[in-house]
mmCIF file of C-alpha atoms in Angstrom:
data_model
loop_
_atom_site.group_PDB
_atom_site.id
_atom_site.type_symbol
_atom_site.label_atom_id
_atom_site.label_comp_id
_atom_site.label_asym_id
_atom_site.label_seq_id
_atom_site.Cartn_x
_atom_site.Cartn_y
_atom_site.Cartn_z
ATOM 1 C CA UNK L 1 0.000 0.000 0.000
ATOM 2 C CA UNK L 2 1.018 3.521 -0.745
ATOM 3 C CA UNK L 3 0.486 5.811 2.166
ATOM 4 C CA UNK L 4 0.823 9.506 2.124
ATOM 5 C CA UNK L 5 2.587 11.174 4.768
ATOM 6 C CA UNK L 6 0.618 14.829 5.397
ATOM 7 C CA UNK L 7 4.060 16.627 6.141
ATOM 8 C CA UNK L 8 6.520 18.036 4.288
ATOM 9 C CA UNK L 9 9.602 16.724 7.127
ATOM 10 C CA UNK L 10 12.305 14.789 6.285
ATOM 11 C CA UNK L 11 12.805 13.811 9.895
ATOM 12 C CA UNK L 12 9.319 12.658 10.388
ATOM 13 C CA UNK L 13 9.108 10.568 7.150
ATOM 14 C CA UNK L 14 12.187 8.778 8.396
ATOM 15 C CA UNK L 15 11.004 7.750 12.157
ATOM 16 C CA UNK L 16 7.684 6.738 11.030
ATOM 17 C CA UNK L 17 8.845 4.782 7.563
ATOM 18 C CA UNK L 18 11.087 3.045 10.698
ATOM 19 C CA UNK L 19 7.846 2.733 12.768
ATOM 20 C CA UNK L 20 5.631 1.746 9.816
ATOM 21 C CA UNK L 21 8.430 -1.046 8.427
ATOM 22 C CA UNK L 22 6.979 -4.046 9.892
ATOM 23 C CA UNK L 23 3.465 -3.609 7.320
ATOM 24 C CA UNK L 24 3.986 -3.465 3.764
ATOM 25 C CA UNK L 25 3.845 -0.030 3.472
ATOM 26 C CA UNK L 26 5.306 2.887 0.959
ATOM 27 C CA UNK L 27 5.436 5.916 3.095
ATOM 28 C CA UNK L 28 5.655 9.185 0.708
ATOM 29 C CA UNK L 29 5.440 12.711 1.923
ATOM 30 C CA UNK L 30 2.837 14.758 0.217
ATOM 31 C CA UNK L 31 5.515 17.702 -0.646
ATOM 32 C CA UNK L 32 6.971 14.868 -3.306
ATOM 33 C CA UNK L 33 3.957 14.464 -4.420
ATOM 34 C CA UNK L 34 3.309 18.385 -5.147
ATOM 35 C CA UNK L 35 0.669 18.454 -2.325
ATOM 36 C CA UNK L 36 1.139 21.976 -0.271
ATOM 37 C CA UNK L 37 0.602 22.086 3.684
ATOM 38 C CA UNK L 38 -2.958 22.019 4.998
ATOM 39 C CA UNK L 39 -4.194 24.394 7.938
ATOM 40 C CA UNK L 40 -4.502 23.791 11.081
ATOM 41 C CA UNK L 41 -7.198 25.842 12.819
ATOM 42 C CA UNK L 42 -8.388 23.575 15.337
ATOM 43 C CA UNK L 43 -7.462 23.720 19.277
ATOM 44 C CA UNK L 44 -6.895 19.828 19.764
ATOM 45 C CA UNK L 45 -4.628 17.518 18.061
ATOM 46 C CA UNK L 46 -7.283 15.054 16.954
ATOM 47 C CA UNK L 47 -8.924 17.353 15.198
ATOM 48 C CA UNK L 48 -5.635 19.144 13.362
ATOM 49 C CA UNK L 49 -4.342 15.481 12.238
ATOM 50 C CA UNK L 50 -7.835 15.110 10.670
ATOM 51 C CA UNK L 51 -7.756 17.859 9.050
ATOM 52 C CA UNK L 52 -4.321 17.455 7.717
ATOM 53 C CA UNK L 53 -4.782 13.913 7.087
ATOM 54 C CA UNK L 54 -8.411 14.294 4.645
ATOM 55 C CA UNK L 55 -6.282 17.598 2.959
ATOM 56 C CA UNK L 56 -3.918 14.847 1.452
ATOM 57 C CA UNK L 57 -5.781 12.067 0.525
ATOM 58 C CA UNK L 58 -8.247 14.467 -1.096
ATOM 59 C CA UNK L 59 -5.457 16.264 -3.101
ATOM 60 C CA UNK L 60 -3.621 12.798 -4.023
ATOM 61 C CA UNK L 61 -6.686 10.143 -4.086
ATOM 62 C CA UNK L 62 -4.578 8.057 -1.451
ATOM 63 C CA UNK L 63 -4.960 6.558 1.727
ATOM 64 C CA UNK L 64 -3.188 9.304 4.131
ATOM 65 C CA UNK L 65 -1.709 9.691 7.585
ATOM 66 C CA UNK L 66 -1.196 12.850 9.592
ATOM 67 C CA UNK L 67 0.223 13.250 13.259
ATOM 68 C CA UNK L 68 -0.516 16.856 15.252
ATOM 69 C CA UNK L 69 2.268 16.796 17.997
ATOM 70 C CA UNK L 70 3.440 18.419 21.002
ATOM 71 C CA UNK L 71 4.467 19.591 24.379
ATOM 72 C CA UNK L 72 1.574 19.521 27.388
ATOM 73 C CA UNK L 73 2.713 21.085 30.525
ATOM 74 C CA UNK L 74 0.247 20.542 33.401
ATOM 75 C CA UNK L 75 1.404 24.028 35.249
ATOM 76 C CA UNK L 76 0.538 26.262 32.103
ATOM 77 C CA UNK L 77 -3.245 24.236 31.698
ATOM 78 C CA UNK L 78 -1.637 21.920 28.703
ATOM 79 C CA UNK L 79 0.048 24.982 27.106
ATOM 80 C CA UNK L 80 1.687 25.583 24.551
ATOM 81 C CA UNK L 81 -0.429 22.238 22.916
ATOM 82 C CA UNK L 82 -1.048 22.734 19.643
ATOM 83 C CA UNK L 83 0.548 25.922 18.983
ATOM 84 C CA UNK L 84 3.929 24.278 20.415
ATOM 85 C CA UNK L 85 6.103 24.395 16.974
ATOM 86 C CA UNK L 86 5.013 28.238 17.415
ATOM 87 C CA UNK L 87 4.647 29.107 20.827
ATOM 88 C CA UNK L 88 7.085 32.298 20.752
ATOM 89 C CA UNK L 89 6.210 35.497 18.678
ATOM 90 C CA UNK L 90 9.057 35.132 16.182
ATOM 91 C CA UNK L 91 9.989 37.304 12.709
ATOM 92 C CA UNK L 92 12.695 35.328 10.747
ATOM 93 C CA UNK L 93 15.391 37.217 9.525
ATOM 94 C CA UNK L 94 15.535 38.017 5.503
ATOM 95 C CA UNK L 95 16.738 35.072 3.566
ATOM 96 C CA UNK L 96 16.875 32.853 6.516
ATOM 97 C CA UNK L 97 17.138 29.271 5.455
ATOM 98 C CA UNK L 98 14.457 26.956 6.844
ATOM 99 C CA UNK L 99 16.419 25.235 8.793
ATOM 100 C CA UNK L 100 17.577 28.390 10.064
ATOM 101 C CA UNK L 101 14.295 29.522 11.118
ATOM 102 C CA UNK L 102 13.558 26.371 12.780
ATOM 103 C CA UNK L 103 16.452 26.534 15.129
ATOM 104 C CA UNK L 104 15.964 30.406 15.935
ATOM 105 C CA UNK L 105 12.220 29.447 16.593
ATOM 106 C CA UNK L 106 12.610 26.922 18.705
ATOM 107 C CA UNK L 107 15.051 28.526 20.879
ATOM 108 C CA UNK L 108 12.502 31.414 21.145
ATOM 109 C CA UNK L 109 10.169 28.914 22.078
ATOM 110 C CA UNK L 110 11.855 27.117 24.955
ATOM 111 C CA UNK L 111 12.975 30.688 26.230
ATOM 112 C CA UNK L 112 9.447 31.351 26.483
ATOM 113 C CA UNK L 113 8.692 28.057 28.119
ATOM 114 C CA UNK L 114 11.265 29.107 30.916
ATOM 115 C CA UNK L 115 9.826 32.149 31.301
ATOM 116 C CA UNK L 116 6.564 31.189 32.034
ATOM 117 C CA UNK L 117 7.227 28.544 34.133
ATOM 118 C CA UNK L 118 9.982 30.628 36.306
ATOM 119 C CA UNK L 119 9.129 29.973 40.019
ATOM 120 C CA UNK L 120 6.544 27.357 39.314
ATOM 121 C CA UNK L 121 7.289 24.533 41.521
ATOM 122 C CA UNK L 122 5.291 21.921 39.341
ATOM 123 C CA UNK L 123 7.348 20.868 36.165
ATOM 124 C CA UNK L 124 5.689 17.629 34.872
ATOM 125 C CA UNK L 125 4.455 17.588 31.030
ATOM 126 C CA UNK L 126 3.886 15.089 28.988
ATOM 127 C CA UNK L 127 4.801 15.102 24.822
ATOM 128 C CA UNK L 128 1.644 13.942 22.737
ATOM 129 C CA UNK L 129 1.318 12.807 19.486
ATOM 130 C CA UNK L 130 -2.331 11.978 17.641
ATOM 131 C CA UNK L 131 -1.668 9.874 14.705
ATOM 132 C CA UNK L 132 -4.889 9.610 12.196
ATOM 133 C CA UNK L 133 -5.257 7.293 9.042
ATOM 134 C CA UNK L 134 -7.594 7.446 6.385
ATOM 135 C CA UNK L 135 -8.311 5.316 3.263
ATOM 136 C CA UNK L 136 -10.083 8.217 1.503
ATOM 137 C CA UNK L 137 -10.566 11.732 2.080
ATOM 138 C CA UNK L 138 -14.175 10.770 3.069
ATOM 139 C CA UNK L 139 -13.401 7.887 4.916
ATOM 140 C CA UNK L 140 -16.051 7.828 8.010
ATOM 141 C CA UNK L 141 -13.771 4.748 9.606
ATOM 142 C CA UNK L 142 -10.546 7.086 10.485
ATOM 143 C CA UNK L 143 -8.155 5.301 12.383
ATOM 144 C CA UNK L 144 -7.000 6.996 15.828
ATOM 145 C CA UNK L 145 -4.026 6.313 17.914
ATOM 146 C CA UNK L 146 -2.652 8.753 20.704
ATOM 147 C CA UNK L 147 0.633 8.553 22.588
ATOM 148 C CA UNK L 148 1.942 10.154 25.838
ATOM 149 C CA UNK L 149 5.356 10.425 27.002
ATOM 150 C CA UNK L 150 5.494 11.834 30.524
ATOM 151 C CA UNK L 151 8.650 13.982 31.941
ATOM 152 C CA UNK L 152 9.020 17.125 33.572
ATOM 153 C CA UNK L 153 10.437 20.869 32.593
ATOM 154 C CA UNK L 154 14.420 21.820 33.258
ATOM 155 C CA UNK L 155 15.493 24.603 34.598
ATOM 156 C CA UNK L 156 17.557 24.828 31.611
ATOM 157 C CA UNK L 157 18.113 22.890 28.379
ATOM 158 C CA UNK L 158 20.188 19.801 27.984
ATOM 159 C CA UNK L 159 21.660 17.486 25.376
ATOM 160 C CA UNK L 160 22.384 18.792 21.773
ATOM 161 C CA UNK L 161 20.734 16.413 19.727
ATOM 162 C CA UNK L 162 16.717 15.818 18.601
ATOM 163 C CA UNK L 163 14.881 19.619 18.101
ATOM 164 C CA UNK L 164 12.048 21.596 19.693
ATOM 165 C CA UNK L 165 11.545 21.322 23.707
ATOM 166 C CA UNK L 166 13.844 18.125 23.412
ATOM 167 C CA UNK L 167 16.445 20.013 25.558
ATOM 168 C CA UNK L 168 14.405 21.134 28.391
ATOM 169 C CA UNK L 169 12.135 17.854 28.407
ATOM 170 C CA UNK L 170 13.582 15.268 30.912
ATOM 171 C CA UNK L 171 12.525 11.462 30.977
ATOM 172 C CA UNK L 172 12.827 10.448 34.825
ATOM 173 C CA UNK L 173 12.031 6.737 33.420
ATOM 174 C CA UNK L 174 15.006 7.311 31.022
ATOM 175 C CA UNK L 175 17.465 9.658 33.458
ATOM 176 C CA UNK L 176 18.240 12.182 30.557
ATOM 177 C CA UNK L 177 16.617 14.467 28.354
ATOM 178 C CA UNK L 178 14.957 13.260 25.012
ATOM 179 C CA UNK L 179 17.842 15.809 23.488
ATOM 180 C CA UNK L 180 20.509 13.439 25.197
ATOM 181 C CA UNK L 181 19.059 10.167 24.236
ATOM 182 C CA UNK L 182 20.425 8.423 20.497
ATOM 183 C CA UNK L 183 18.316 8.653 18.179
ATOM 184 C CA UNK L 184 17.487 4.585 18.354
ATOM 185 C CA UNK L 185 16.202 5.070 22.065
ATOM 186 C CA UNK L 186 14.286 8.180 20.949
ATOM 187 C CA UNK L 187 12.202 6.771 17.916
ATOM 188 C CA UNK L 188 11.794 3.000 20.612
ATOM 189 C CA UNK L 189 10.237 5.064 23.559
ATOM 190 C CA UNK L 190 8.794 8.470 21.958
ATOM 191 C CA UNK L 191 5.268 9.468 22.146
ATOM 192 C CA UNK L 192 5.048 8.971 18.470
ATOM 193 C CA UNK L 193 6.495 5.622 18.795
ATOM 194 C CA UNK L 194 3.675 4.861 21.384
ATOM 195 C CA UNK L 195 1.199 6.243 18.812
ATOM 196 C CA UNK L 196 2.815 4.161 15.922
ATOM 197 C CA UNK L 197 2.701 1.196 17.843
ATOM 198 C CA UNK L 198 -1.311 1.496 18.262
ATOM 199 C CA UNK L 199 -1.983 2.341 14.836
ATOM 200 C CA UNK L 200 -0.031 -1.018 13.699
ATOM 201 C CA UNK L 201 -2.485 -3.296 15.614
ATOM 202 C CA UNK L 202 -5.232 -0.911 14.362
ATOM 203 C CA UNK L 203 -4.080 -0.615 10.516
ATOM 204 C CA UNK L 204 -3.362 -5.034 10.572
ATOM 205 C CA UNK L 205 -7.046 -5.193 12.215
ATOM 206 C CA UNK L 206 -9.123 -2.651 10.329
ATOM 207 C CA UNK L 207 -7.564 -2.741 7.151
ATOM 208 C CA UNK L 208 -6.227 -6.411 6.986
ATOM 209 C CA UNK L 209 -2.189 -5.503 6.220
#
């Protein structure tokens, strides 16, 4: 089966095709396929990865998956949620490289992160993933997985690998930060693995792979 990816990331395609490699499965990201980036107006991330996932499989006529991801602290009432990628007023600078812009706006975001939660006592958060699939844009059967990964907030970041609030996000289960783990122990224990792992059992049930 040929299964559109609803992002445009390089990094994503690559955990989940890892995630996704025990079903027979071609994972393609709709950017390859000319497909541009749907919104995402909605205050959950249910509803965002539905959105995101019927905007491909509308545009390409193929069965689609989205994920909407992010960073839950309890403290802030599950802030920053689903405006975690961009939490932090930020302006890139002219001609800034993607990439670029990426890195400045996720250090504006975990700056902001600190800032808010400076003298709050209560650090725990939780990174959550909702992972939809759909066989057709109109597909009333979507499939649904969710995935927590519980930690708590820093003081200040650690670790230089992974991206986002992977610095500041420490795994008491694990004894690091996600941005200290490899990359191996990231993609095994992550809240999108947890998500992957449901929607395997669901996609072998529901649609027989």
């Amino acid at each position: 089966m040929r299964l559109v990816l609803a992002s445009n990331n390089a990094k994503k395609l690559g955990e989940l095709g890892q995630l996704f490699a025990p079903l027979a499965i071609e994972l393609v990201t709709q950017g390859s396929l000319g497909v541009a980036e749907a919104e995402e107006p909605h205050h959950t991330f249910v509803e965002n990865a539905l959105a995101k996932a019927r905007h491909a499989a509308a545009a390409t006529g193929l069965p689609a998956i989205a994920d909407d991801s992010g960073l839950c602290v309890d403290a802030l009432g599950g802030d920053p949620g689903v405006q975690s990628a961009v939490y932090a007023a930020f302006t890139p600078e002219p001609g800034q490289d993607r990439e670029s812009h990426r890195r400045a706006q996720d250090a504006a975001n975990n700056a902001l992160l600190l800032q808010r939660l400076s003298g709050v006592a209560d650090r725990r958060a939780s990174f959550v993933c909702a992972l939809i699939a759909l066989r057709s844009a109109d597909d009333p059967q979507p499939l649904v997985a969710f995935g927590r990964w519980h930690g708590e907030v820093l003081q200040a970041p650690a670790g230089e690998g992974g991206f986002g609030y992977d610095p500041l996000m420490f795994i008491p289960a694990l004894g690091t930060t996600v941005a200290a783990l490899p990359a191996a122990t990231k993609n095994a224990h992550s809240h999108r693995a947890i998500a992957a792992a449901q929607m395997l059992s669901l996609m072998r049930d529901a649609w027989h792979l």
